[in-house]
Coordinates of C-alpha atoms in Angstrom, one line a residue:
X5 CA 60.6 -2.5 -83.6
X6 CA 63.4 -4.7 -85.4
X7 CA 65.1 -1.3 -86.0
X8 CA 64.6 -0.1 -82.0
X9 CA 66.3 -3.6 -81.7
X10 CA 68.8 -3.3 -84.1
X11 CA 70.0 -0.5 -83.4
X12 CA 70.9 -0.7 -79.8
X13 CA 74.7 -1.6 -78.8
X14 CA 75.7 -5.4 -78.2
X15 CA 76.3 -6.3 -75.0
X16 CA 73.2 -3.5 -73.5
X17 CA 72.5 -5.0 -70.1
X18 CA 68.5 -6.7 -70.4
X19 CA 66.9 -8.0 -67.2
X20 CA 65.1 -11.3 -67.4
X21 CA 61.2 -11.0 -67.6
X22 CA 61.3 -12.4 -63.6
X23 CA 63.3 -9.8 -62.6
X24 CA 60.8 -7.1 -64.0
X25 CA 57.8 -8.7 -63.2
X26 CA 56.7 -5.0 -62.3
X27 CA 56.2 -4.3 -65.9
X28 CA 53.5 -7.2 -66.2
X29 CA 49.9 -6.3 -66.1
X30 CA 48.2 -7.1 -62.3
X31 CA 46.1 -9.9 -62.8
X32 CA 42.5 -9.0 -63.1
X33 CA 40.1 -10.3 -61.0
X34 CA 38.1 -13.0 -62.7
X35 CA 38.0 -12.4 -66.3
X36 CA 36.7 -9.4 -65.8
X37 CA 39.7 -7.8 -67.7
X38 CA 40.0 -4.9 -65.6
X39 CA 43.2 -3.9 -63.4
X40 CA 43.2 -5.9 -59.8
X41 CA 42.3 -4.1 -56.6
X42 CA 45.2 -2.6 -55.0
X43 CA 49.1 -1.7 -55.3
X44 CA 51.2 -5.5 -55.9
X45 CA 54.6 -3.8 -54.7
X46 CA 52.7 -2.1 -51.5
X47 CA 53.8 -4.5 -48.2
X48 CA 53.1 -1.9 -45.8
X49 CA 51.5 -4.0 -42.3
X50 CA 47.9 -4.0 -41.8
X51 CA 46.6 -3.1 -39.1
X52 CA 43.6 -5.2 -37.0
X53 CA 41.1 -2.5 -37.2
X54 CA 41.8 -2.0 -41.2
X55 CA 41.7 -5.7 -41.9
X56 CA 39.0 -7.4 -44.2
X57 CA 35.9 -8.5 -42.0
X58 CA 34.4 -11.9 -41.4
X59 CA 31.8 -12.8 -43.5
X60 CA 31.4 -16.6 -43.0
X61 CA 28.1 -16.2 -41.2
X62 CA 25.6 -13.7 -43.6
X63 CA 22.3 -12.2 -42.4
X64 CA 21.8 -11.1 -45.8
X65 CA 22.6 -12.5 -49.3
X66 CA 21.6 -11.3 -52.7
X67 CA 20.6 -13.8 -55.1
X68 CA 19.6 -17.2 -55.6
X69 CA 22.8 -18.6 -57.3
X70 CA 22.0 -17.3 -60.9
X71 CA 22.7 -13.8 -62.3
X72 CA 19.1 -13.5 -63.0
X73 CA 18.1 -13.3 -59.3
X74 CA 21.3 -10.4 -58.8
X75 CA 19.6 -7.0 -59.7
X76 CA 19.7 -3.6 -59.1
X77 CA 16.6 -3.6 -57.0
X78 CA 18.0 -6.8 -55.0
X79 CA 20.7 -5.2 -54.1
X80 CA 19.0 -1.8 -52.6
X81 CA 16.5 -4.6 -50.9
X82 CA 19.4 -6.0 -49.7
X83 CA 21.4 -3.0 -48.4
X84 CA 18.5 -2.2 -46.7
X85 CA 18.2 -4.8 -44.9
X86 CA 21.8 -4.5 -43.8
X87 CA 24.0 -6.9 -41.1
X88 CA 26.0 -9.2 -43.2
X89 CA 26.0 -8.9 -46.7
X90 CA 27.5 -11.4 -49.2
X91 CA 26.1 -12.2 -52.8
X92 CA 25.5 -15.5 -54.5
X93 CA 25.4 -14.8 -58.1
X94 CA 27.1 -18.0 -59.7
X95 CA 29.9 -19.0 -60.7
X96 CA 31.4 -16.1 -62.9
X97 CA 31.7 -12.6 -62.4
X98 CA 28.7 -10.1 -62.7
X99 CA 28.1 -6.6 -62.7
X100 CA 24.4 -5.6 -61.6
X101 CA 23.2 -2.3 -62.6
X102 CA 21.7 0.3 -60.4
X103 CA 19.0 2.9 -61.4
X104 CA 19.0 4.2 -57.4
X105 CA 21.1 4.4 -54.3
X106 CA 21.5 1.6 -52.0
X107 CA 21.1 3.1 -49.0
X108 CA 22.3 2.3 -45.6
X109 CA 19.5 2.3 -43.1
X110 CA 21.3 3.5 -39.5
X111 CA 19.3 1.1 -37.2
X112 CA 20.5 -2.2 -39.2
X113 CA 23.8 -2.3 -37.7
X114 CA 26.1 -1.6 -35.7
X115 CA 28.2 -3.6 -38.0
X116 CA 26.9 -3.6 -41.9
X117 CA 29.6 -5.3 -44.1
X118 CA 28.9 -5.7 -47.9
X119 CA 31.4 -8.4 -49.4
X120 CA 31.5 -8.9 -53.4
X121 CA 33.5 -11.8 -52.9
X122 CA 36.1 -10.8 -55.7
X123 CA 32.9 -11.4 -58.2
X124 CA 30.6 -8.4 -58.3
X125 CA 30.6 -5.4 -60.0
X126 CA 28.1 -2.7 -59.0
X127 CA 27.9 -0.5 -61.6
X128 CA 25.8 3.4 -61.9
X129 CA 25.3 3.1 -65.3
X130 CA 26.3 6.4 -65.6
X131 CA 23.0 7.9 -63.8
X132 CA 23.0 7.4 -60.4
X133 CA 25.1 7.2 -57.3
X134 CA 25.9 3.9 -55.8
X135 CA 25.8 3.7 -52.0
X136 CA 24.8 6.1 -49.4
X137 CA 24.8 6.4 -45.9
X138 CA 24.1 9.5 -43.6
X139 CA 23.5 9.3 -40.1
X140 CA 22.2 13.2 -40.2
X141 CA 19.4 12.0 -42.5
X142 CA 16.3 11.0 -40.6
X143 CA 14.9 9.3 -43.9
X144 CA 17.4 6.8 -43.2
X145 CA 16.5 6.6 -39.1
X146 CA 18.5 8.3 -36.7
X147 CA 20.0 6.5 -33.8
X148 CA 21.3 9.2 -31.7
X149 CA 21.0 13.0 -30.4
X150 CA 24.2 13.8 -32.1
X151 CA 24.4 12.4 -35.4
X152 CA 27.4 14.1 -36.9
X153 CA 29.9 12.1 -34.3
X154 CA 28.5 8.6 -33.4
X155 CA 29.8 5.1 -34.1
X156 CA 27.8 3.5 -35.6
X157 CA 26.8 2.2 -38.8
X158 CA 30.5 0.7 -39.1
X159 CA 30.1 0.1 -42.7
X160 CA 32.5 -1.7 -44.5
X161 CA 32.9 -2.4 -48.1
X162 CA 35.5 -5.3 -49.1
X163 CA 36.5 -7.6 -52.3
X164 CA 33.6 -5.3 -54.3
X165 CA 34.0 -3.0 -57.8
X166 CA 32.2 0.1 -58.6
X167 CA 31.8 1.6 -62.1
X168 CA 29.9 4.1 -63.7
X169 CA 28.8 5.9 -60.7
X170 CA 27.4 9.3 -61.4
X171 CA 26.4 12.0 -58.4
X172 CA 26.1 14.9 -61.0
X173 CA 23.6 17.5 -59.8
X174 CA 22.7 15.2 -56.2
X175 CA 21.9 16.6 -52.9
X176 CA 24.0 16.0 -51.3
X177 CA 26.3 16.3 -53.5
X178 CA 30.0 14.2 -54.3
X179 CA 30.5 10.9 -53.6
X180 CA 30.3 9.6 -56.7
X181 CA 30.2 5.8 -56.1
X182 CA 30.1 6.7 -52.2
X183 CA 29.0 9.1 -50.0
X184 CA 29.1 8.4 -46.3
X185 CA 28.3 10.8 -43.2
X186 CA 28.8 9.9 -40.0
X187 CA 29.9 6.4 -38.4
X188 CA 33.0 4.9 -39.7
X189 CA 33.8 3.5 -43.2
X190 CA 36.5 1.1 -44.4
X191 CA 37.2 0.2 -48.1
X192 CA 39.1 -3.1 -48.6
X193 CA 40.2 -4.6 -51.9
X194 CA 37.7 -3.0 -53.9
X195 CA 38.2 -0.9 -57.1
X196 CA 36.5 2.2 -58.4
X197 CA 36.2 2.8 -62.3
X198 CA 34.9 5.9 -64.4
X199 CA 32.8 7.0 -61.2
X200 CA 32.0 11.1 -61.4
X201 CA 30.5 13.5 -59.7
X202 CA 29.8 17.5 -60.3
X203 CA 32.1 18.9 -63.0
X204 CA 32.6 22.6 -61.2
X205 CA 32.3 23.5 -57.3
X206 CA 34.5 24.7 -54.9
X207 CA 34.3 22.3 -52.4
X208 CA 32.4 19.4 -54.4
X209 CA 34.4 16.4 -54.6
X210 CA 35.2 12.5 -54.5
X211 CA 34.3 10.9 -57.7
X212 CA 34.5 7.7 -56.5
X213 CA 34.2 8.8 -52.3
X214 CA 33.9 11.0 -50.2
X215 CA 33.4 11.1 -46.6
X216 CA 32.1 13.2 -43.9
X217 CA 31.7 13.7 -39.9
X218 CA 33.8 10.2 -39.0
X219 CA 33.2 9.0 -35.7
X220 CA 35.7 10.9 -32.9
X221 CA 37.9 11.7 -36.1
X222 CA 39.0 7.9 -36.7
X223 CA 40.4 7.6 -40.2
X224 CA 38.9 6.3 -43.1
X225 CA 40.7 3.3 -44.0
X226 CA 41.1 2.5 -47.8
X227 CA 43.7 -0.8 -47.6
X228 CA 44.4 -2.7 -51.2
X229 CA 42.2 -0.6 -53.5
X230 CA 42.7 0.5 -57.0
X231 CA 41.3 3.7 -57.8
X232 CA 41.2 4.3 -62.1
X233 CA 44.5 2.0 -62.6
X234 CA 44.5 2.3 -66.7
X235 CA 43.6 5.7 -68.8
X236 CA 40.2 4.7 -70.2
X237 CA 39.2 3.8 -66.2
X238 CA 39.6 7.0 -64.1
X239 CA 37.5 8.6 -61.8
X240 CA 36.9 12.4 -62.6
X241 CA 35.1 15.2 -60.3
X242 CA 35.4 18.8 -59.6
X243 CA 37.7 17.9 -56.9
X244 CA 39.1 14.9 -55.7
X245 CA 39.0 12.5 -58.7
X246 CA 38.5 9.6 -56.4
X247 CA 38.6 10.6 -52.6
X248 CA 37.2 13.8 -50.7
X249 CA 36.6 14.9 -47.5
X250 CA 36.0 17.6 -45.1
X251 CA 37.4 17.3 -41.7
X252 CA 37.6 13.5 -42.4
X253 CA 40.9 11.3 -41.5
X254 CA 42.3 8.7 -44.2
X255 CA 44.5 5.9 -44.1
X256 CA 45.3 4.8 -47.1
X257 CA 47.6 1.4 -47.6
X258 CA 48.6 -0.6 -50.2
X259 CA 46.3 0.8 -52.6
X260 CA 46.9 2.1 -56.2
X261 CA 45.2 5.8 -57.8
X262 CA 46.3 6.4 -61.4
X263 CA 44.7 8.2 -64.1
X264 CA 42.0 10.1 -61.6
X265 CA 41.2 13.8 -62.7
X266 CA 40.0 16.9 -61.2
X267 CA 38.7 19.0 -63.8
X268 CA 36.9 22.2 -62.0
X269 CA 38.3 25.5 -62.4
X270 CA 39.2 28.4 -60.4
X271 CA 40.1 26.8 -56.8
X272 CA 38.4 27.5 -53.5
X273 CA 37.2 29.8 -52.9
X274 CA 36.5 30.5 -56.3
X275 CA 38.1 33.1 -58.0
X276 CA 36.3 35.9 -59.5
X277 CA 34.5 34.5 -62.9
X278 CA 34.5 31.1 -62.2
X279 CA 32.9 27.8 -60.6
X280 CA 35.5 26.9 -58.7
X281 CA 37.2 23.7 -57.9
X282 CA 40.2 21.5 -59.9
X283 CA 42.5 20.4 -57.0
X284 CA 43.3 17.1 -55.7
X285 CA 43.5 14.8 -58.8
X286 CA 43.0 11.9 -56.9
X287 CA 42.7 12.7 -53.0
X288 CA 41.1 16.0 -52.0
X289 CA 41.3 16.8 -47.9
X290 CA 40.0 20.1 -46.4
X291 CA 38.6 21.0 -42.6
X292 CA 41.0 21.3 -39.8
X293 CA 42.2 18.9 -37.7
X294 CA 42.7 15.5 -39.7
X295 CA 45.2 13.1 -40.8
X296 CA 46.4 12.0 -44.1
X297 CA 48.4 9.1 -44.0
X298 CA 49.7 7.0 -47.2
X299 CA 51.7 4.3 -47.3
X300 CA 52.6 1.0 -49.8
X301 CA 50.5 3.1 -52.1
X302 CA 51.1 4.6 -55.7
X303 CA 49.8 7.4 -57.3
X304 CA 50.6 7.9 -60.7
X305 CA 49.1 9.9 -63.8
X306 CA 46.5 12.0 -61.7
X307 CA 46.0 15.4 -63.2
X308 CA 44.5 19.0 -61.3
X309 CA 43.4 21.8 -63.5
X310 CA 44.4 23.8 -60.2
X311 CA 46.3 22.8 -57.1
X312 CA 47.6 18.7 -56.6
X313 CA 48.0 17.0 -59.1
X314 CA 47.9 13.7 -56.6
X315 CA 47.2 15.7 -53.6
X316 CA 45.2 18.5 -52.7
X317 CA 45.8 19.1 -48.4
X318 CA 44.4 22.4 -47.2
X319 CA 44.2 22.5 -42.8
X320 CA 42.5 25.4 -42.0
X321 CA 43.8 25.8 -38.6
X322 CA 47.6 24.4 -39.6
X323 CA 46.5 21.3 -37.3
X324 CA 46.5 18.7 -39.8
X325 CA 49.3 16.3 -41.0
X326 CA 50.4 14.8 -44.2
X327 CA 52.5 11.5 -43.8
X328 CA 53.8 9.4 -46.9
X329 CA 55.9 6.4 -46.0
X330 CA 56.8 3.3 -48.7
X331 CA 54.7 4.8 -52.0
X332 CA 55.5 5.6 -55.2
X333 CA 54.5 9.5 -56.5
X334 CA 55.0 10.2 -59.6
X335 CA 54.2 11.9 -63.4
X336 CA 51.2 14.0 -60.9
X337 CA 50.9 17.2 -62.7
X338 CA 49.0 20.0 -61.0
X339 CA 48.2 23.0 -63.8
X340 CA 48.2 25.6 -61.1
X341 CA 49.7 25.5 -58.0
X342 CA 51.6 23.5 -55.8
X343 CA 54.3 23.5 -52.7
X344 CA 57.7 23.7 -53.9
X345 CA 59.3 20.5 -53.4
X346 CA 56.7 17.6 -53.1
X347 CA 55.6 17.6 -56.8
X348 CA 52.2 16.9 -57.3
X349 CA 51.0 17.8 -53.7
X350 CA 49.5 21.0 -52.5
X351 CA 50.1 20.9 -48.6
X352 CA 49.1 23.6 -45.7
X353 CA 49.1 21.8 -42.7
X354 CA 51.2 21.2 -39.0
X355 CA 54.8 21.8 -39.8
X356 CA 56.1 20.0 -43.3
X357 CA 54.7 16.9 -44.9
X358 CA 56.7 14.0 -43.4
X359 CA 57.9 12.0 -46.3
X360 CA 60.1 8.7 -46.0
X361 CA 61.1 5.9 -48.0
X362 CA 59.1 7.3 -50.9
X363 CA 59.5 8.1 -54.2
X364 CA 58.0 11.7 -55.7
X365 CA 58.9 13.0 -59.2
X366 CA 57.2 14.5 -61.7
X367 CA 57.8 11.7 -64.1
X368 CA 56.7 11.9 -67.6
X369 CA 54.0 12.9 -69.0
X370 CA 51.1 10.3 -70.1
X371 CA 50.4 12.5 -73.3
X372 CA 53.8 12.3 -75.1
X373 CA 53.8 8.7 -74.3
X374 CA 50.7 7.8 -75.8
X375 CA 52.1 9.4 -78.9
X376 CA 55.3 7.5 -79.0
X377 CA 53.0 4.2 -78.3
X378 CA 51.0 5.2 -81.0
X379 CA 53.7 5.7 -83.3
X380 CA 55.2 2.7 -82.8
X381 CA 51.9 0.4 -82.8
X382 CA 51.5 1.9 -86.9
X383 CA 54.7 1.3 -87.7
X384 CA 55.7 -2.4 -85.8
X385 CA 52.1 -3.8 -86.2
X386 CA 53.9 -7.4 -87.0
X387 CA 55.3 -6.9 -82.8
X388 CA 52.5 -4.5 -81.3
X389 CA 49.3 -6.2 -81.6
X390 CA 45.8 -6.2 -81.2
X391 CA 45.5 -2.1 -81.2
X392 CA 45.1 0.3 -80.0
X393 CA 46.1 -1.0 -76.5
X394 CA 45.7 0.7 -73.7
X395 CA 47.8 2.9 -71.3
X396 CA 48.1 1.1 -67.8
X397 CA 50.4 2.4 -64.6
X398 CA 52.8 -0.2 -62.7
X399 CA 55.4 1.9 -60.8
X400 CA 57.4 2.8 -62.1
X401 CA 55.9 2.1 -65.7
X402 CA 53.8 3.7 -68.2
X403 CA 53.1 1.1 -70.7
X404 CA 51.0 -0.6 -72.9
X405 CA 50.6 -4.7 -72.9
X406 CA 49.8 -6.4 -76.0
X407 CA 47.8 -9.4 -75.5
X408 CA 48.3 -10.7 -79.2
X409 CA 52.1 -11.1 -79.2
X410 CA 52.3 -11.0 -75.6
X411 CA 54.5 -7.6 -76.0
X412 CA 55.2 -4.9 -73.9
X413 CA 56.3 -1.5 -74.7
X414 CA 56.9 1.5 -71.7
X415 CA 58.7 3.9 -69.9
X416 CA 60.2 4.1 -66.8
X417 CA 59.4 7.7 -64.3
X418 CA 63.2 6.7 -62.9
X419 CA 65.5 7.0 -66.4
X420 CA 62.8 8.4 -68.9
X421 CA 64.3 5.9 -71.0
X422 CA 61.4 3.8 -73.7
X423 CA 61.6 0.3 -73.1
X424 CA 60.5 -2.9 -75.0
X425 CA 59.8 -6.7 -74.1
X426 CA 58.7 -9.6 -76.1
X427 CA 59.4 -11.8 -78.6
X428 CA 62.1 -10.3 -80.9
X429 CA 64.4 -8.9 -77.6
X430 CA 63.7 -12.6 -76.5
X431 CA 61.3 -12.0 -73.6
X432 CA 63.7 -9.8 -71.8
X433 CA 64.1 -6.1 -71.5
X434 CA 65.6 -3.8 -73.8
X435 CA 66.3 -0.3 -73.1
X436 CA 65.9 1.6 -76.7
X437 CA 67.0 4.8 -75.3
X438 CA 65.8 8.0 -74.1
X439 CA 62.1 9.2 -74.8
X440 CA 63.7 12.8 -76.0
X441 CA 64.9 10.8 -79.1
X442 CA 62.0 8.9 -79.8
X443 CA 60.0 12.1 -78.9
X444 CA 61.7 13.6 -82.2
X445 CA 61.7 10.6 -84.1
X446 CA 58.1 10.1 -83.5
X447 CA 57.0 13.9 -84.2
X448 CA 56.0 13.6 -80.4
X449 CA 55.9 16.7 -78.3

């Protein structure tokens, strides 16, 4: 690192650490030491009917105040139950494992709100699916002659984590951490981490959601939510590495997706020989008419083994649109197809995607990256320490943060330039040049 240092020219312009505050790691909530929920540079306006909801007066709360009393079968007991749903816990953050579903019962609402209160962590434990709601499923009461459009349960999940969701083999299947039919959902300043579902499918998809038959086609709204947010923490599926949908409206806002993966092959419909599947990296939409709708989002270091590497927006009809407005797309790659000129999207829909105020590149690549990281962590152990760190997205950064000396090393999608801050560039950052060079210096591809 002294020789990175050394050997750039006097006089290089550095900003101050203030001024790049976007190369610092989001704080985590708690101590839970995992990237906070949603996208810090995302100030797109929220509207009323996407907002957080009011839970000051609970008709349900899991637990007793201790972390004893908060456990998996609490919270089906308590999801059950439905209404207002808030958890007391203790002081500190949990995370309760589940060995079932929590599933929504239709007749408990209209209204069923489940608030984490920034605290709880519902994790899968890599076996089973989280939450589930389907007003087509008589199991869980039906409310109404015509259960594929009806508005109610409105369920909302807000200030909550999911982890370790796993839908593999489930009927019905996707949804990884969620899988809602029918009523409306809303996601709001929760986070979804390692959540899978089916490896191979055509149509399978939504690792950490996925979301059918929406009341009169009113979006999904997913407002200041990460989804993945550092390499060791994305959501994988056949499709959609963390949202899916058929026919189904989103509105996504403020909300980060990095690091997501959709790993099927062969597309859809399959092609001859294969499973099928591998599009939409991190948002999968198919049906007809339905809206997509991003804005103050990012989306960054998704991958498709077939078509979107970020996005994956197939309307059947041509009915549907694709708007971006405000968000950051970028280093998306998509292995097999996409539409020329919005890199890591696939788009058939009404007319062309309307894109403004956004930023889409293809960006650099998280894999040579890592290696220059790598190289530099062996040989400037003194500046680069604990290891091995790991990978985290801030547009428009790929970098690694290194809690020991408080250093940070990264690149930039805008310049794909490396750059360093810490303690020997005085805590202020120093552009050490291109990443081709330290590519070939590293013995990087």
């Amino acid at each position: 690192m002294k020789r990175w240092i050394a050997n750039q020219p006097h006089g290089r312009a550095l900003w101050l650490l203030l001024g790049v505050c976007a190369l610092g790691t989001p704080a985590a909530r708690g101590d839970d030491h995992f990237p906070a929920a949603g996208n810090p540079l995302g100030s797109c306006a929220v509207p009323a009917a996407a907002a957080a909801e009011d839970v000051s007066a609970p008709t349900t709360v899991i637990g007793n105040g201790t972390p004893a009393s908060c456990t998996g079968d609490a919270v089906v007991q308590g999801v059950a139950r439905g209404g207002i749903i808030t958890f007391n816990c203790g002081p500190n953050p949990i995370t309760i494992t589940l060995t079932q579903p929590a599933k929504i019962f239709n007749n408990t609402g209209p209204k069923i709100v489940i608030d984490g209160g920034g605290k709880v962590t519902l994790s899968g434990g890599g076996t089973t699916r989280i939450l589930y709601m389907n007003t087509c499923d008589a199991a869980q009461v039906w409310t109404t002659a015509h259960c594929q459009d009806q508005d109610h349960p409105q369920l909302t999940v807000q200030n909550l984590s999911f982890i370790d969701a796993n839908s593999t083999g489930l009927n019905p299947d996707g949804g990884g951490a969620i899988w809602a039919r029918g009523g409306r959902l809303k996601v709001v300043n929760s986070r979804f981490f390692r959540n899978q579902c089916d490896t191979t499918g055509p149509d399978v998809g939504g690792a950490a959601i996925r979301a059918l038959s929406q009341s009169q086609n009113l979006p999904v709204y997913v407002v200041g939510s990460t989804f993945g947010g550092r390499t060791d923490l994305g959501n994988v599926c056949s499709n959609g590495g963390a949202l899916s949908s058929i026919g189904v409206s989103y509105s996504v806002i403020n909300s980060r997706f990095t690091h997501n993966r959709a790993i099927g092959q062969g597309a859809n419909p399959a092609k001859a020989g294969t499973a099928g599947g591998g599009s939409g990296g991190a948002i999968y939409n198919d049906g007809n008419t339905f809206q997509l709708q991003l804005c103050g989002s990012e989306l960054n270091n998704n991958t498709a083994k077939e078509g979107g590497g970020a996005i994956f927006f197939v309307s059947n009809d041509r009915s549907g649109t694709l708007s971006i407005s405000n968000s950051v797309l970028s280093a998306n790659p998509s292995a097999g197809f996409e539409t020329t000129g919005l890199p890591g999207i696939f788009y058939l829909g009404s007319g062309n995607a309307q894109v403004s105020t956004s930023t889409l590149d293809r960006g650099n690549t998280t894999t040579s990256a890592d290696c220059v990281f790598n190289w530099g962590e062996h040989h400037y152990a003194e500046l680069l320490t604990p290891t091995p760190a790991p990978s985290q997205t801030l547009a428009p950064y790929y970098y690694r943060h290194y809690t020991g000396t408080n250093g940070y090393v990264g690149i930039s999608s805008q310049d794909d330039r490396l750059r360093y801050l810490g303690s020997a560039s005085n805590n202020q950052m120093l552009d050490l040049g291109s990443m081709a060079t330290w590519k070939q210096t590293a013995g990087c591809q």
